[in-house]
Structures are given as structure tokens and as C-alpha cells.
mmCIF file of C-alpha atoms in Angstrom:
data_model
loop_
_atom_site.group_PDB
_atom_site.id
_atom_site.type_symbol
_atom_site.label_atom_id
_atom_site.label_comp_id
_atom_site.label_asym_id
_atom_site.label_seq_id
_atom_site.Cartn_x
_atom_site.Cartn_y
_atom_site.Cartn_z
ATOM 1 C CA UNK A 126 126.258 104.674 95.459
ATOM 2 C CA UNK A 127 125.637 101.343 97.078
ATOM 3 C CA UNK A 128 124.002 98.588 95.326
ATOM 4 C CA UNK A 129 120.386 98.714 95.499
ATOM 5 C CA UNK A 130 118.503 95.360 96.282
ATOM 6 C CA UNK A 131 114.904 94.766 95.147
ATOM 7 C CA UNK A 132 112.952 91.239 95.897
ATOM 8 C CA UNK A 133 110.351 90.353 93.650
ATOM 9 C CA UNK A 134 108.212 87.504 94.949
ATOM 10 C CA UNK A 135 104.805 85.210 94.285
ATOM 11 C CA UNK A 136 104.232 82.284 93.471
ATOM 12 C CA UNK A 137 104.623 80.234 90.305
ATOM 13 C CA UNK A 138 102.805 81.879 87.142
ATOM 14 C CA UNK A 139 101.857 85.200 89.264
ATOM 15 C CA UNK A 140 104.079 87.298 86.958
ATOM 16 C CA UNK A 141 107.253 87.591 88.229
ATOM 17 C CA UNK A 142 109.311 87.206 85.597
ATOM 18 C CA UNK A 143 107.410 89.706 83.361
ATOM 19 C CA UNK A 144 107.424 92.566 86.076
ATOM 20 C CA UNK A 145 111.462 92.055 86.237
ATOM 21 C CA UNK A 146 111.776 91.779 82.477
ATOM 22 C CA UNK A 147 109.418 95.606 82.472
ATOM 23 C CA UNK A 148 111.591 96.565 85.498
ATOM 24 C CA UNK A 149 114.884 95.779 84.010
ATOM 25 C CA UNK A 150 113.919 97.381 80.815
ATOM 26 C CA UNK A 151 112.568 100.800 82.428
ATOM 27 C CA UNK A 152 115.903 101.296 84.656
ATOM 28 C CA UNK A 153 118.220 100.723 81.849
ATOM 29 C CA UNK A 154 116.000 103.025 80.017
ATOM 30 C CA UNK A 155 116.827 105.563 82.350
ATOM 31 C CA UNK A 156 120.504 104.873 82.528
ATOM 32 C CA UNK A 157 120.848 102.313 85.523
ATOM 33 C CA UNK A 158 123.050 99.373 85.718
ATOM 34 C CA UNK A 159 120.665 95.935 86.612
ATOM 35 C CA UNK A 160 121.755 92.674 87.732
ATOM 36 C CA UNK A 161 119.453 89.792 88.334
ATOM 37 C CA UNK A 162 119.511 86.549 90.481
ATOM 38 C CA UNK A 163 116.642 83.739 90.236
ATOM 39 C CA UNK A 164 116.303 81.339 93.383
ATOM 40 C CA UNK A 165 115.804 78.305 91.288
ATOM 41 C CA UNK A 166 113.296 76.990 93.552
ATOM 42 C CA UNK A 167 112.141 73.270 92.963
ATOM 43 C CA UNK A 168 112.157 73.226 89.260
ATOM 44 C CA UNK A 169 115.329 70.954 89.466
ATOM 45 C CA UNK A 170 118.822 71.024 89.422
ATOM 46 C CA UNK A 171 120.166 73.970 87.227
ATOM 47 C CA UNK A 172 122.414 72.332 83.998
ATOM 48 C CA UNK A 173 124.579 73.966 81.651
ATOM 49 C CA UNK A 174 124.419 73.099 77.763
ATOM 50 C CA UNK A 175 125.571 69.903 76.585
ATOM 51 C CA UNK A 176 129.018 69.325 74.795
ATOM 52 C CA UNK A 177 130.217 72.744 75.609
ATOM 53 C CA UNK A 178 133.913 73.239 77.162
ATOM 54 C CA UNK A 179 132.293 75.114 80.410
ATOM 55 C CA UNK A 180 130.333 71.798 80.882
ATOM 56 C CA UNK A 181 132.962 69.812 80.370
ATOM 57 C CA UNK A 182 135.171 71.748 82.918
ATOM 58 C CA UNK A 183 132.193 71.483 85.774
ATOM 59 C CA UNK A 184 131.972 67.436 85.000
ATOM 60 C CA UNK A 185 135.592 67.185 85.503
ATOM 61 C CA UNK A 186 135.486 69.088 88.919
ATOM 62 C CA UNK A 187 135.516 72.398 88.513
ATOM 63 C CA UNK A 188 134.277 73.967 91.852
ATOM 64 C CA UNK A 189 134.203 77.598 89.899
ATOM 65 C CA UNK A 190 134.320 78.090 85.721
ATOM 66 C CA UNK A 191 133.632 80.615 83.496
ATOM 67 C CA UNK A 192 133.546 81.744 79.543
ATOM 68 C CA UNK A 193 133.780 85.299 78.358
ATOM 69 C CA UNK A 194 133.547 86.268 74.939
ATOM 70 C CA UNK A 195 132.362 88.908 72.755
ATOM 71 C CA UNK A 196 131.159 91.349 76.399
ATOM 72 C CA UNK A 197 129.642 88.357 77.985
ATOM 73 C CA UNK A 198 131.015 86.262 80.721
ATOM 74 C CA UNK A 199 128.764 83.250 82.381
ATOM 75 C CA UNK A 200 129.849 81.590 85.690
ATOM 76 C CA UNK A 201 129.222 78.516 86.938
ATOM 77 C CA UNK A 202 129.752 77.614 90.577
ATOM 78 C CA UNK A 203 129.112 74.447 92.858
ATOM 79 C CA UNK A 204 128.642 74.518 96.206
ATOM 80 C CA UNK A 205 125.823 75.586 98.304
ATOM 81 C CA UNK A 206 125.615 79.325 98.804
ATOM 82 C CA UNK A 207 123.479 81.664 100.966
ATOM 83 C CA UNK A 208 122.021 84.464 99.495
ATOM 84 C CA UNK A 209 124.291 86.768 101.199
ATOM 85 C CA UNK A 210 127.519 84.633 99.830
ATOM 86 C CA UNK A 211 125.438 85.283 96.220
ATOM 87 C CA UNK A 212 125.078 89.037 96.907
ATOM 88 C CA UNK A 213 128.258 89.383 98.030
ATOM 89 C CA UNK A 214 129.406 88.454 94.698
ATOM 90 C CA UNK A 215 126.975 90.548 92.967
ATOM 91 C CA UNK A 216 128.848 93.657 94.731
ATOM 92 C CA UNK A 217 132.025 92.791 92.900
ATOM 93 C CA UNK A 218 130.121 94.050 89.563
ATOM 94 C CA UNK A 219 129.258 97.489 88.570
ATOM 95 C CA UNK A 220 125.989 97.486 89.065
ATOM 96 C CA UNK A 221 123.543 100.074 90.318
ATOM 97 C CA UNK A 222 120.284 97.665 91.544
ATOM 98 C CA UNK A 223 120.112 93.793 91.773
ATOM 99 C CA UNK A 224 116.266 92.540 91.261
ATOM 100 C CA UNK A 225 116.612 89.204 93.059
ATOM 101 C CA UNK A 226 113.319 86.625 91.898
ATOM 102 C CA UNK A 227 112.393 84.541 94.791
ATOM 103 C CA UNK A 228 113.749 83.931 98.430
ATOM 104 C CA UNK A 229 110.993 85.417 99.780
ATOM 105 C CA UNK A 230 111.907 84.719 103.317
ATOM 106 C CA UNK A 231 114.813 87.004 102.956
ATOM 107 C CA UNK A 232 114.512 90.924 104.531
ATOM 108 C CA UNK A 233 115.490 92.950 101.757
ATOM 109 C CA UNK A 234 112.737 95.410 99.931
ATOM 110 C CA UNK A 235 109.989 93.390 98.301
ATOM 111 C CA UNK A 236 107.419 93.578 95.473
ATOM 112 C CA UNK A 237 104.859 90.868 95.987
ATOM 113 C CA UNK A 238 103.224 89.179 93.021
ATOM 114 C CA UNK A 239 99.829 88.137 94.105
ATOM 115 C CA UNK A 240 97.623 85.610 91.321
ATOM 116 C CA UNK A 241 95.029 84.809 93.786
ATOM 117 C CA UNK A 242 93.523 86.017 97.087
ATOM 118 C CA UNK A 243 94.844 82.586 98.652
ATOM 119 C CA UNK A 244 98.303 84.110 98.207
ATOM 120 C CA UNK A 245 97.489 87.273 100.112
ATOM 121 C CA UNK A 246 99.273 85.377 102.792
ATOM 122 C CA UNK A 247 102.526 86.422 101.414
ATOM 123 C CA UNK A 248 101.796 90.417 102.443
ATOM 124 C CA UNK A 249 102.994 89.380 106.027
ATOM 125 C CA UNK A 250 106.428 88.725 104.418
ATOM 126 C CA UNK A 251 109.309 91.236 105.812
ATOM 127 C CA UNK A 252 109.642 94.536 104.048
ATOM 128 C CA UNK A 253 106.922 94.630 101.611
ATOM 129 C CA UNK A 254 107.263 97.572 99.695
ATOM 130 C CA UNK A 255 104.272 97.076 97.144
ATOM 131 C CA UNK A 256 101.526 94.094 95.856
ATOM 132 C CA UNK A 257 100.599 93.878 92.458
ATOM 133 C CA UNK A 258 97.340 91.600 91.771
ATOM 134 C CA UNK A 259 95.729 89.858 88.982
ATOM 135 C CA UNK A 260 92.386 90.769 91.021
ATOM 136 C CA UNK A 261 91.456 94.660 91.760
ATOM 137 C CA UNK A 262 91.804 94.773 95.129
ATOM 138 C CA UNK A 263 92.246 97.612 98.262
ATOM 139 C CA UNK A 264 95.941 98.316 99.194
ATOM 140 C CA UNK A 265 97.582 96.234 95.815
ATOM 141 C CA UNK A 266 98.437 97.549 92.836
ATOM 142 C CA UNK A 267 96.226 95.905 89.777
ATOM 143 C CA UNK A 268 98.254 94.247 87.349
ATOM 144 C CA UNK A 269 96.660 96.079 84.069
ATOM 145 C CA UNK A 270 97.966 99.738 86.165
ATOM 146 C CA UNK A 271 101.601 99.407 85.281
ATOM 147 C CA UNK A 272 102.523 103.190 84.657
ATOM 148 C CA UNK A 273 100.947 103.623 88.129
ATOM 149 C CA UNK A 274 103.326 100.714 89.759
ATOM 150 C CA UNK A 275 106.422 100.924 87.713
ATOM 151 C CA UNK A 276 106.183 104.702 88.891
ATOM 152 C CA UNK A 277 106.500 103.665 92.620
ATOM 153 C CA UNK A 278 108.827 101.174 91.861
ATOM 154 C CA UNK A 279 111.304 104.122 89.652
ATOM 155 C CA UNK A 280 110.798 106.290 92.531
ATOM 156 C CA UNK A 281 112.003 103.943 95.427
ATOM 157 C CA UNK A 282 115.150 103.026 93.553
ATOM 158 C CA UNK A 283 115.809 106.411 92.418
ATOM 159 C CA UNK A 284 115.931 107.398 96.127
ATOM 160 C CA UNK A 285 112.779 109.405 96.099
ATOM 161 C CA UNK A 286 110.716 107.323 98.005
ATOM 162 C CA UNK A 287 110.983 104.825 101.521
ATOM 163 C CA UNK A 288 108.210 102.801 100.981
ATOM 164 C CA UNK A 289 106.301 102.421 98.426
ATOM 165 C CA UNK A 290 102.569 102.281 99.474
ATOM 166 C CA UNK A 291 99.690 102.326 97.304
ATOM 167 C CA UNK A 292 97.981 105.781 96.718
#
């Protein structure tokens, strides 16, 4: 089965991060591998912790490092990469779907996190599969009905549905 790729995008504080937490949680519930990648976006410069050998590899040069222990393994890479160059290595993992926060501009699958009606904007992105708003409105998802969402979003992963409109 090819890896399955699932945007989630919004603006800052439209609750992104909480629908991928409830997403991650609900497919590994139900037996699926989930990998996640956050576009950064302009919160700064992402930094590794202080005093740790990792860091101190990465200061010295390192284009690529990594530490594994115990069943975890963090990498750290410099360099400017594309989405696709991140994806790509993504696919080298066992993974089963790969819920990327952010890059909205990108065409894969996307759930769109909507706070206000000024951000209704971002329903013209490419491939919008569903909206979920903080405000009850016609064609998004409200953010209180999360059974009815999260089932549209389990069905389109599991294959069982090609878009995922609101019913």
C-alpha cells in the first residue's frame, strides 16, 4: 500500500495541531502506521537542545546527524529541502499515512482549519477534501462535531471514500 498523504492547514491558533494530535491518535487506534511533518513557518529557525552530542555534531558541520536509542531515532538535517525531497524521505519509513501541518500551497489532499470567516479564503486552496470551523457554517464541518469529521476523515484514508464532502 502506498503511503497516504493528508495536509492539514489554517492559520495560526485555528486548531491544527489538535485535529492531528485526534487524527494521529484515531488511526493508530485502528492499527495504522502515522508519520508527521510540520512546515515550521515563521516561528524561527528550528534548534536542537543545548549541550547535547547531536548539537554538538550539527555546530561542527554536520550536513546530516542522528541519535537512536531505546526505539527512537531523531534526525537532523541542513540544507534547504522541498517538500517533495522531505516526502521522499518519509517513504523510506514504514509508514501507512503522513499528516503533513502546513504548506498549504502544496496539491496533496487537504483538511482546512478555518478560525474565522476572513480565512474562508483558504477553501480555494488545491484539493480540499474537508473545512472544519470554529463558526457553524454551510459546507464546513463545526469544530464541536468531531465524530461526524473524524468519520470522513477515517473513511478517506481507509480507501472508502474520494472526497470527503460535507453531508
Amino acid at each position: 500500500m502506498a503511503m497516504i498523504i493528508l495536509q492539514v492547514v489554517g492559520y495560526q491558533n485555528s486548531g491544527k495541531t489538535t485535529l492531528i494530535e485526534k487524527v494521529i491518535q484515531r488511526l493508530c487506534e485502528i492499527g495504522y502506521r502515522v508519520g508527521t511533518l510540520k512546515h515550521h513557518g515563521h516561528e524561527g529557525k528550528v534548534t536542537l537542545p543545548k549541550e547535547k552530542d547531536t548539537t554538538r555534531h550539527a555546530q561542527a558541520g554536520a550536513a546530516v546527524c542522528a541519535v537512536e536509542g531505546d526505539g527512537t531515532f531523531f534526525l537532523h538535517a541542513k540544507g534547504n529541502w522541498t517538500l517533495n525531497e522531505l516526502i521522499s524521505l518519509y517513504k523510506t519509513f514504514p509508514l501507512d499515512v503522513l499528516l503533513i501541518e502546513g504548506f498549504k500551497h502544496a496539491s496533496y489532499p487537504k483538511i482546512v482549519c478555518l478560525r474565522s470567516r476572513e480565512d474562508e479564503h483558504l477553501l480555494h486552496l488545491k484539493n480540499v477534501l474537508i473545512s472544519i470551523s470554529w463558526q457553524r457554517t454551510d459546507g464546513s464541518f463545526f469544530i464541536e462535531d468531531e465524530q461526524a469529521y473524524m468519520e470522513h476523515i477515517i473513511a478517506y484514508v481507509k480507501g472508502e471514500k474520494h472526497v470527503c464532502h460535507r453531508s
